[in-house]
Short mmCIF file of C-alpha atoms in Angstrom, two decimals:
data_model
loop_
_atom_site.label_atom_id
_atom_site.label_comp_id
_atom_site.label_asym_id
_atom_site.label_seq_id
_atom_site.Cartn_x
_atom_site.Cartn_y
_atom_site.Cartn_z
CA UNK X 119 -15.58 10.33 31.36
CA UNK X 120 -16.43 6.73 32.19
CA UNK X 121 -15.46 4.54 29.22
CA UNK X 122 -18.92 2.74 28.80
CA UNK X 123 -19.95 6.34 28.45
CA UNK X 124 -18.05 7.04 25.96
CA UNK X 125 -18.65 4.52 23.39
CA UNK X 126 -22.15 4.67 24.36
CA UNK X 127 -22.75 8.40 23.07
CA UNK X 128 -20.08 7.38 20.30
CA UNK X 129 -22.51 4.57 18.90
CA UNK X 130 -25.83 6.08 19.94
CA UNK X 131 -24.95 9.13 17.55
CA UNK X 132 -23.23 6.97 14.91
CA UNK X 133 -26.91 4.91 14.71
CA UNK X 134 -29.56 7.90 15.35
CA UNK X 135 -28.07 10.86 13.39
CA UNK X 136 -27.51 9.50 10.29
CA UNK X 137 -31.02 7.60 10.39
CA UNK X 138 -32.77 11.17 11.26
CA UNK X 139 -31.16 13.29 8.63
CA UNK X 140 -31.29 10.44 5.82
CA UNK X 141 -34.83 11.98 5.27
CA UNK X 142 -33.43 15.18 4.44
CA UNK X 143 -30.97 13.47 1.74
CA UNK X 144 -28.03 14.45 3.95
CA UNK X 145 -25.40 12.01 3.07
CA UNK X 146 -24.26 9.46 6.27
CA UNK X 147 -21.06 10.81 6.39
CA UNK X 148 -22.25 14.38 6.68
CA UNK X 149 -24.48 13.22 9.51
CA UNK X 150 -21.41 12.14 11.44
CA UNK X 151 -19.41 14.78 11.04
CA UNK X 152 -21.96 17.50 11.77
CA UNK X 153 -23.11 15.28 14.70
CA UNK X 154 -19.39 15.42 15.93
CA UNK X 155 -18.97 19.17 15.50
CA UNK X 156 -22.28 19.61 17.66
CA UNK X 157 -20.95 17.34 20.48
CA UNK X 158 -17.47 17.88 20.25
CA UNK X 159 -15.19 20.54 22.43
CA UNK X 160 -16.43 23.28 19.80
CA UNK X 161 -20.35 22.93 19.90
CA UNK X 162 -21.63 21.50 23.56
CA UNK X 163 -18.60 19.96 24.73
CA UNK X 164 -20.01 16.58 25.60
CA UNK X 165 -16.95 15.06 24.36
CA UNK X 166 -12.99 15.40 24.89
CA UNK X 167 -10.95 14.15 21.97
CA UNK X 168 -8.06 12.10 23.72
CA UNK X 169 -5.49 9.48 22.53
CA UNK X 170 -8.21 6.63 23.06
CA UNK X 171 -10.82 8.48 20.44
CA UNK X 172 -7.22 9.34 18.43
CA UNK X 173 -6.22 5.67 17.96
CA UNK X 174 -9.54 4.02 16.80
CA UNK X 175 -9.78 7.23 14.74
CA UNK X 176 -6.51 6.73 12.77
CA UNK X 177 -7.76 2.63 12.55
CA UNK X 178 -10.81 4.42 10.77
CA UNK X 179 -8.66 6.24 8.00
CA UNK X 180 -6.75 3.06 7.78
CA UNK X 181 -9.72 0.85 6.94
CA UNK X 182 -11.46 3.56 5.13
CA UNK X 183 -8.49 3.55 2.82
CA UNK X 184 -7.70 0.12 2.56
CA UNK X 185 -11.55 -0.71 2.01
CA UNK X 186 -11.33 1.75 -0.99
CA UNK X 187 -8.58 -0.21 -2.68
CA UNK X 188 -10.40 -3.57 -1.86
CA UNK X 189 -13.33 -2.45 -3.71
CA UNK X 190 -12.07 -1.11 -6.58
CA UNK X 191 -12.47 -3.19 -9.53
CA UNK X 192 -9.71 -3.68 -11.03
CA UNK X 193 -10.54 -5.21 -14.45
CA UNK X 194 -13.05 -1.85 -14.60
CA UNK X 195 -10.10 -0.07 -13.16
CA UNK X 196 -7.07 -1.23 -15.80
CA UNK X 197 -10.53 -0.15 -18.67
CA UNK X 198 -10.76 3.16 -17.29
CA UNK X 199 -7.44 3.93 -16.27
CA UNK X 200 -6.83 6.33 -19.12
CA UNK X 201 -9.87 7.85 -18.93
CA UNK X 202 -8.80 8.72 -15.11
CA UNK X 203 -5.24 9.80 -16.00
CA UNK X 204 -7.21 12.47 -17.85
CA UNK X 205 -9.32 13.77 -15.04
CA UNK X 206 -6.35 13.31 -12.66
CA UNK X 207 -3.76 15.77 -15.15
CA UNK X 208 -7.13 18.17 -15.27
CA UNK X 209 -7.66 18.44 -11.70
CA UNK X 210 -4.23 18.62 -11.20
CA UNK X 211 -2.79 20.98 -13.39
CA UNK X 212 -5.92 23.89 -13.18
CA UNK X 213 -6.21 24.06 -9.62
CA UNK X 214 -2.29 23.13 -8.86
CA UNK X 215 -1.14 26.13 -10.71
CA UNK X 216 -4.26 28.26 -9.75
CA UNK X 217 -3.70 27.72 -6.33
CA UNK X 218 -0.03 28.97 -6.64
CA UNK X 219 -1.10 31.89 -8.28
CA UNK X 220 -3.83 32.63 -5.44
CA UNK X 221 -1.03 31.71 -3.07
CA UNK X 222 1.01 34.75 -4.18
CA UNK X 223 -1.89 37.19 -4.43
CA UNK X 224 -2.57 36.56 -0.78
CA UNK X 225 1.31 37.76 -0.06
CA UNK X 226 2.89 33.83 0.83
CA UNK X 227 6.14 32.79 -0.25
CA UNK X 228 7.49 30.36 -2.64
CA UNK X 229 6.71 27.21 -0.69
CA UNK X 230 4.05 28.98 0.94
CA UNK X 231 2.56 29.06 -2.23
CA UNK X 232 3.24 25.60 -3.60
CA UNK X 233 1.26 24.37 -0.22
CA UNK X 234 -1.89 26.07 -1.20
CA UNK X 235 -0.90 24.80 -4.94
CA UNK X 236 -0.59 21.40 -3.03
CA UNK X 237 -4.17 22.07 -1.21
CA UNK X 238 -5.88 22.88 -3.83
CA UNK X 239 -5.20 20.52 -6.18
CA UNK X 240 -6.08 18.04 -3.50
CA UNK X 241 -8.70 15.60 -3.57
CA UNK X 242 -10.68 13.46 -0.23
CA UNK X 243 -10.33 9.55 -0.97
CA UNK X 244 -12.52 9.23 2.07
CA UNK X 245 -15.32 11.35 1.45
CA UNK X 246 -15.68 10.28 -2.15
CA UNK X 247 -15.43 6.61 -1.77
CA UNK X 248 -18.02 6.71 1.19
CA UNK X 249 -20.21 8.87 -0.60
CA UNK X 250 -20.06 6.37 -3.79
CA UNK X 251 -20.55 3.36 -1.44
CA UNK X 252 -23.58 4.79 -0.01
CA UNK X 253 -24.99 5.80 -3.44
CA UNK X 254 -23.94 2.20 -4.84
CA UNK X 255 -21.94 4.15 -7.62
CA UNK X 256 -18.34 2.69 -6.97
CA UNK X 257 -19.08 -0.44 -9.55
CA UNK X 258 -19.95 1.85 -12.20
CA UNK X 259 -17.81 2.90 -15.33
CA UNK X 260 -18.12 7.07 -14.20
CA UNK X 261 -17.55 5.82 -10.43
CA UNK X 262 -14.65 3.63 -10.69
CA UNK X 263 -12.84 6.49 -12.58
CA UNK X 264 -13.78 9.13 -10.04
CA UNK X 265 -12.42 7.35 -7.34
CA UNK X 266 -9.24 5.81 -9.18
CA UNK X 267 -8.82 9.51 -10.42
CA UNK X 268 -9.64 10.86 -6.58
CA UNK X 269 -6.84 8.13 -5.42
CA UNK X 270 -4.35 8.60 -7.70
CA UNK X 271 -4.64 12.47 -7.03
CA UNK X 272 -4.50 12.17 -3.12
CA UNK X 273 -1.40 9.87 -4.00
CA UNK X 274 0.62 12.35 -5.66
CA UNK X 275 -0.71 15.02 -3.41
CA UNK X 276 0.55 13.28 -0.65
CA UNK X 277 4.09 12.86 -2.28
CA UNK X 278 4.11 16.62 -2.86
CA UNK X 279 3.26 17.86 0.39
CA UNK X 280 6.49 15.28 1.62
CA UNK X 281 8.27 17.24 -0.54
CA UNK X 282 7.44 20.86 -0.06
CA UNK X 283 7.98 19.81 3.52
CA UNK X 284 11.67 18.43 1.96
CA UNK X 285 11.71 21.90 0.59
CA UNK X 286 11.03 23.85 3.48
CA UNK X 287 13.86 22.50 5.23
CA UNK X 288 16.63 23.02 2.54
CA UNK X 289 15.09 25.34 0.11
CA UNK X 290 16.63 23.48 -2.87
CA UNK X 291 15.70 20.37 -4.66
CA UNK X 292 18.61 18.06 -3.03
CA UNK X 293 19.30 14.08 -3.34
CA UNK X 294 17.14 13.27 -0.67
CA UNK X 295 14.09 14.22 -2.66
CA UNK X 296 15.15 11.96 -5.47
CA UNK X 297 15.84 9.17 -3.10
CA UNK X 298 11.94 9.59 -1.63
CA UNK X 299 10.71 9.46 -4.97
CA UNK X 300 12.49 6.47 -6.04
CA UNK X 301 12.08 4.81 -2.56
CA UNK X 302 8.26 5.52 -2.88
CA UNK X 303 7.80 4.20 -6.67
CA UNK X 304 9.79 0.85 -5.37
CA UNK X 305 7.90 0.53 -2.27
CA UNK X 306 4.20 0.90 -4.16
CA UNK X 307 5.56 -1.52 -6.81
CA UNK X 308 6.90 -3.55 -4.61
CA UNK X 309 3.45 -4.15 -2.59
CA UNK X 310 1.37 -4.50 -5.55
CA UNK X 311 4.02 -7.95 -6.43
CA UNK X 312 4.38 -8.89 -3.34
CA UNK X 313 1.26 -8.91 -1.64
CA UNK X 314 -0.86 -10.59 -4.44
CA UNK X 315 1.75 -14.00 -4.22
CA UNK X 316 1.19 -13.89 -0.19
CA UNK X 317 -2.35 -13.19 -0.26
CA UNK X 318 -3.41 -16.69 -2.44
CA UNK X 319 -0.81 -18.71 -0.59
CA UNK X 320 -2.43 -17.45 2.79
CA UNK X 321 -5.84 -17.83 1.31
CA UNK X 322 -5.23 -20.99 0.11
CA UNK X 323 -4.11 -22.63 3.44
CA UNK X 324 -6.83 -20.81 5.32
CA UNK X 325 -9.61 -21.43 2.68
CA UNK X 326 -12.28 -22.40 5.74
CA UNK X 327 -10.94 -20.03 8.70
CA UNK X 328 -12.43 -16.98 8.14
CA UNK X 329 -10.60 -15.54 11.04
CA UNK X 330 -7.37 -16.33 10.33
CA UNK X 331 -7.80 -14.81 6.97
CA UNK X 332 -9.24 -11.33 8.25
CA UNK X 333 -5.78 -11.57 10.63
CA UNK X 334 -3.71 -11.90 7.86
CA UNK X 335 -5.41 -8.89 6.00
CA UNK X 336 -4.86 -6.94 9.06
CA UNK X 337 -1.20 -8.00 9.73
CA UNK X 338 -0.41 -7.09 5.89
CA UNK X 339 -1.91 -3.47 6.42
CA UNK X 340 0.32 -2.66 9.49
CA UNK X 341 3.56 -4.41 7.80
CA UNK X 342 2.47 -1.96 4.62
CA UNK X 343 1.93 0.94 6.99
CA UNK X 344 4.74 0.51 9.02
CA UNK X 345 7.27 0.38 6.27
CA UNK X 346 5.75 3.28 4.41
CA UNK X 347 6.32 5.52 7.74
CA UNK X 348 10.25 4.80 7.45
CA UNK X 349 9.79 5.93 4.48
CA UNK X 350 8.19 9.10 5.42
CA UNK X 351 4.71 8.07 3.59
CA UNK X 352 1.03 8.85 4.87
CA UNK X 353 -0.47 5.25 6.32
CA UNK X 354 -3.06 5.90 4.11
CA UNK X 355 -0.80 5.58 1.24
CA UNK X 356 0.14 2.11 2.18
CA UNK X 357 -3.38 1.01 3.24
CA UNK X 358 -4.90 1.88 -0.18
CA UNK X 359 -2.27 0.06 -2.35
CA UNK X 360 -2.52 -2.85 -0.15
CA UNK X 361 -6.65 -3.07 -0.73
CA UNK X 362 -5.77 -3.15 -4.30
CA UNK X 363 -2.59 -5.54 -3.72
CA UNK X 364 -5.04 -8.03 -1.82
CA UNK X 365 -7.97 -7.52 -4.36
CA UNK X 366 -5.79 -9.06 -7.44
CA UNK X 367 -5.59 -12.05 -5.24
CA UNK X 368 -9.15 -12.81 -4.56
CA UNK X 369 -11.68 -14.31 -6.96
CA UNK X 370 -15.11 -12.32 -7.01
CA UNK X 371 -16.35 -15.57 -4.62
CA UNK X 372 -14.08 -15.07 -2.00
CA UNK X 373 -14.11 -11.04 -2.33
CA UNK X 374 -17.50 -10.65 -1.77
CA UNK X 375 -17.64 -12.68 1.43
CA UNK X 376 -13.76 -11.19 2.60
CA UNK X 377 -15.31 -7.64 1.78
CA UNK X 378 -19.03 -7.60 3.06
CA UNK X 379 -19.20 -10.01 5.67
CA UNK X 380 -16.10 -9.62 7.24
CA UNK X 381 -14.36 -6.06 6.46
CA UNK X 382 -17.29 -4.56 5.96
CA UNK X 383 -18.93 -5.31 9.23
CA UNK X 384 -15.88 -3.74 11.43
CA UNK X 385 -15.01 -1.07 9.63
CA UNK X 386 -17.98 0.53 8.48
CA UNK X 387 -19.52 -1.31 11.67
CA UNK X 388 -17.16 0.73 14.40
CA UNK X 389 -13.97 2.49 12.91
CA UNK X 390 -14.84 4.41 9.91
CA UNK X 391 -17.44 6.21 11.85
CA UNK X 392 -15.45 7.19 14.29
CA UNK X 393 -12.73 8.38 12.23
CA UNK X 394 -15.75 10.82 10.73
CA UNK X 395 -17.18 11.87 14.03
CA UNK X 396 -13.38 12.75 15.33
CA UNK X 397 -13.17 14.90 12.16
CA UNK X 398 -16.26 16.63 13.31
CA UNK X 399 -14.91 16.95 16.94
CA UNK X 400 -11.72 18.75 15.44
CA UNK X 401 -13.61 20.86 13.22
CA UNK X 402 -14.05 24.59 14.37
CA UNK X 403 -16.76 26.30 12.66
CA UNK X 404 -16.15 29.28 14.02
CA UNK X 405 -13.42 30.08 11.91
CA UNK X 406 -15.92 30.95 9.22
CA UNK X 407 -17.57 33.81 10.87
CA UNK X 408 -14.21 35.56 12.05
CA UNK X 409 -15.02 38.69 10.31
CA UNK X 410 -11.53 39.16 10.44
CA UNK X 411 -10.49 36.89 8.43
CA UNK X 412 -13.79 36.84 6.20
CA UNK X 413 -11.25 37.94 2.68
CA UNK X 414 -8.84 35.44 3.07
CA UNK X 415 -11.27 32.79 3.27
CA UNK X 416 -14.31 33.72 0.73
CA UNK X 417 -11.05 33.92 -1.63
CA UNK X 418 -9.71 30.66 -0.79
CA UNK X 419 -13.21 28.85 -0.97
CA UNK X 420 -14.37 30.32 -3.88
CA UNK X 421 -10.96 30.01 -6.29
CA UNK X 422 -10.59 26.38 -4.66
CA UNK X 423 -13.96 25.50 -5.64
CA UNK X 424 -14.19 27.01 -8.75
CA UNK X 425 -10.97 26.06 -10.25
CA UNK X 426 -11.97 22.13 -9.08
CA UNK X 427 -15.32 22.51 -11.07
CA UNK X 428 -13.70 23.98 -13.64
CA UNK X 429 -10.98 21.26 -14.09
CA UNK X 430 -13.53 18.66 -13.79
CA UNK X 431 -15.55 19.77 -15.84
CA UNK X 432 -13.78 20.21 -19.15
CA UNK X 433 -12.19 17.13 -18.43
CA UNK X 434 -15.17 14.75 -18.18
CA UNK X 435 -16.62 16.55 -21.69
CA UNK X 436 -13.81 15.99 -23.37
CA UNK X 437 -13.93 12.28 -21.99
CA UNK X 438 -18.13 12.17 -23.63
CA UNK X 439 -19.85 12.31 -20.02
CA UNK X 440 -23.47 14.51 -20.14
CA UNK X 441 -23.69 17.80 -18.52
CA UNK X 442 -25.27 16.02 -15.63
CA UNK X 443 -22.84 13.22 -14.85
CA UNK X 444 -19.58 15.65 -15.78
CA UNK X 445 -21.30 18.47 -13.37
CA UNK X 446 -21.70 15.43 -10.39
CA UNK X 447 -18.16 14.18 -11.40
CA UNK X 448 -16.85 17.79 -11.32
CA UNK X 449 -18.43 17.61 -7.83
CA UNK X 450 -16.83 15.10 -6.15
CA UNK X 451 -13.40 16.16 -7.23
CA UNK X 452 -14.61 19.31 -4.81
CA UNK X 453 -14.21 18.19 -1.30
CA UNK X 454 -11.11 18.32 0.99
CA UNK X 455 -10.59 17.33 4.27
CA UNK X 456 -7.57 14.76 5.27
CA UNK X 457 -4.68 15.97 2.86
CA UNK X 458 -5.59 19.34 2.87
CA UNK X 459 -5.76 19.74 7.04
CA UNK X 460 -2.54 17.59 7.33
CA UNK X 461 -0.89 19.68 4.85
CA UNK X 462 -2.05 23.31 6.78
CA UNK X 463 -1.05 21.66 10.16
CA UNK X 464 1.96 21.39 8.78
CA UNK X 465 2.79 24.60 6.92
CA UNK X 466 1.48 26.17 10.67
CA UNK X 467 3.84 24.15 12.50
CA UNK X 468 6.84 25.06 10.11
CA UNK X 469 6.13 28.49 9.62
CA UNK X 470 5.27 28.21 6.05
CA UNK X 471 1.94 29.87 7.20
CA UNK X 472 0.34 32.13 9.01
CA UNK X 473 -2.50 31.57 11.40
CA UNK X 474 -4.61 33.80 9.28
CA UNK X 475 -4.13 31.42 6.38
CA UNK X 476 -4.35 28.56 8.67
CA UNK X 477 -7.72 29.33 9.25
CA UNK X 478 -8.37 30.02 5.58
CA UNK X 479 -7.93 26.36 5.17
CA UNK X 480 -9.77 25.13 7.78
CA UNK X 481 -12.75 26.81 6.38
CA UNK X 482 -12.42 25.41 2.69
CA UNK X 483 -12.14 21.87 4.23
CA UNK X 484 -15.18 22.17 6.16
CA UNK X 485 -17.14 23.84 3.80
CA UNK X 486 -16.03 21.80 0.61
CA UNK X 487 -16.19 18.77 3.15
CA UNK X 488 -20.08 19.17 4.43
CA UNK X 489 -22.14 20.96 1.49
CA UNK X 490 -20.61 18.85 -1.87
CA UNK X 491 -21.82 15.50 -0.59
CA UNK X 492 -25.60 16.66 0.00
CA UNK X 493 -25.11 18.45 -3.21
CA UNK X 494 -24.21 15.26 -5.21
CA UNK X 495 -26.69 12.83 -3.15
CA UNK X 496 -29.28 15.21 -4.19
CA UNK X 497 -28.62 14.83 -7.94
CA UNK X 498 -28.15 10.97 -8.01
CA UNK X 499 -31.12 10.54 -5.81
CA UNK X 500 -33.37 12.01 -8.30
CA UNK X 501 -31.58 10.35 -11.33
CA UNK X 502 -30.78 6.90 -9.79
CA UNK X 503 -31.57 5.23 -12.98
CA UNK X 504 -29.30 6.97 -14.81
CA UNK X 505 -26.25 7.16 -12.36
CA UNK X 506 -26.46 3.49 -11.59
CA UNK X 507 -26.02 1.92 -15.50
CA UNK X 508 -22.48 1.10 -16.36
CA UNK X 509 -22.39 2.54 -20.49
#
């Protein structure tokens, strides 16, 4: 397909879909993603995904990520940190060791299990943070915690499934786990000092080049990345420590303009929808209605989402939240998309899994992924008000 082509459909569907079903209250994201489903190699075919779509894809998880981190607030964040290491053991703990347990009822093995433990207790930074940006809820007391909670979950997540992969390979806990873990806590401490000192030295000198600055920001997230990989870390691990890394450096002044006119504008402007349309594109919906399968997956869904609710729900009572914003709360700890399909690709492609189960997956992502988002913009829509005020 000619290239011009190409980006044309890309951006014609990014700006009309979206704008159509916003009367319907179907989150933006949604939009994309059900857009790229329909014109992907699973609905009409109108598009190929090849390495071109790939890379700017991958450059929209990046920024996605590292936007997340940016806009955390981290005076908010360091207030409501214990109130997220609550949420975070909850949502943890429930569905971790419920997923285990459904792991073995559907005949896997040991690390077969711990995968689906691994899945379930998984979280979508992306999904959540865009869904909170769109409803204006990621300044707020309940949305900062979500979506520290929701990081700090697809962190540890994302450690795990490094391990169980570890695991796979040697079926024993060796020193090469140990050294990952204590490679990984030194590299994560190790941006968060670092990259604060560079940042308002950089800034400093480059206090009137705008340009120069948004350089720097992207030569610190591929540095981040890139040393993370050797590590054997996600990029996204990297990208969202060095947001927060590079937002203890800025003054609210300089944030504002580095964040909305700047960062904003291309990633929310070009990559971040792409990287939801691709998701789309990958996205077989078929897999739901493969009668053959139809067990496996109506258990998966339904313990996966139940357990999540569950967890999130007792925990944000016990923190004092109303019925309404712990059920919404409960609700955005729901949806899985990135860790979980990473983490099934790769139990497929080691033979922790079957195809069967496989599939299983692929269904809870796409159904968790699609229906929680209209389900929470429905409920903040019609309570605004009461979403929106930080008490």
């Amino acid at each position: 397909m000619d290239e011009y082509l190409l980006f044309f459909i890309i951006i014609a569907t990014v700006f009309i879909v979206p704008n159509l079903l916003r009367k319907f209250n179907v989150p933006a994201i949604t939009s994309i993603m059900l857009a790229g489903i329909l014109i992907g190699p699973y609905g009409l075919n109108i598009l190929q995904i090849d390495e071109t779509l790939k890379i700017f894809s991958s450059f929209g998880a990046i920024f996605l990520m590292f936007l997340a981190g940016l806009e955390v607030d981290n005076e908010t964040l360091r207030e409501e940190f214990k109130n997220s290491m609550v949420v975070s053991l909850f949502s943890l703990i429930i569905p971790g060791v419920g997923g285990y347990f459904v792991g073995k009822y559907l005949g896997l093995g040991f690390t077969g299990s711990l995968l689906y433990s691994v899945i379930f207790a998984s979280h979508s930074v992306g999904i959540v943070y865009a869904l909170m940006d769109e409803l204006k809820m990621v300044k707020t007391k309940l949305g900062t915690m979500m979506l520290s909670a929701t990081i700090l979950i697809d962190l540890i997540t994302l450690i795990l499934l490094s391990i169980v992969i570890k695991l796979s390979e040697t079926n024993a806990i060796t020193s090469d786990i140990w050294m990952f873990l204590i490679s990984t806590a030194l590299y994560i401490g190790g941006l968060l000092l670092a990259i604060p000192y560079l940042s308002k030295i950089i800034f400093k000198n480059f206090e009137k080049l705008h340009i120069q600055r948004i350089h720097f920001v992207l030569f610190i997230i591929l540095i981040s990345i890139l040393i993370g990989e050797i590590l054997g870390l996600h990029p996204i691990v990297g990208a969202f420590i060095t947001g927060v890394a590079v937002s203890e450096a800025l003054t609210k002044e300089e944030h504002d303009e580095l964040l909305n006119k700047n960062l904003n504008a291309i990633g929310y402007g070009f990559f971040i929808p792409i990287f939801f349309l691709v998701l789309g594109m990958e996205t077989n919906v078929g897999v739901i209605f493969n009668l053959n399968n139809l067990g496996l997956v109506l258990v998966t869904i339904i313990s996966a989402v139940l357990l999540k609710l569950t967890s999130g729900l007792i925990s944000l009572r016990i923190l004092g939240y109303d019925k309404m914003k712990s059920f919404v709360g409960s609700l955005l700890t729901v949806p899985k998309i990135s860790a979980s399909l990473v983490a099934a690709s790769v139990g497929r492609e080691l033979g922790i899994i079957s195809d069967d189960v496989f599939v299983a997956i692929v269904a809870l992502s796409i159904v968790t992924a699609m229906i929680t988002p209209i389900g929470v913009k429905s409920i903040v829509v019609k309570n605004v008000d009461r979403f929106l005020e930080n008490d």
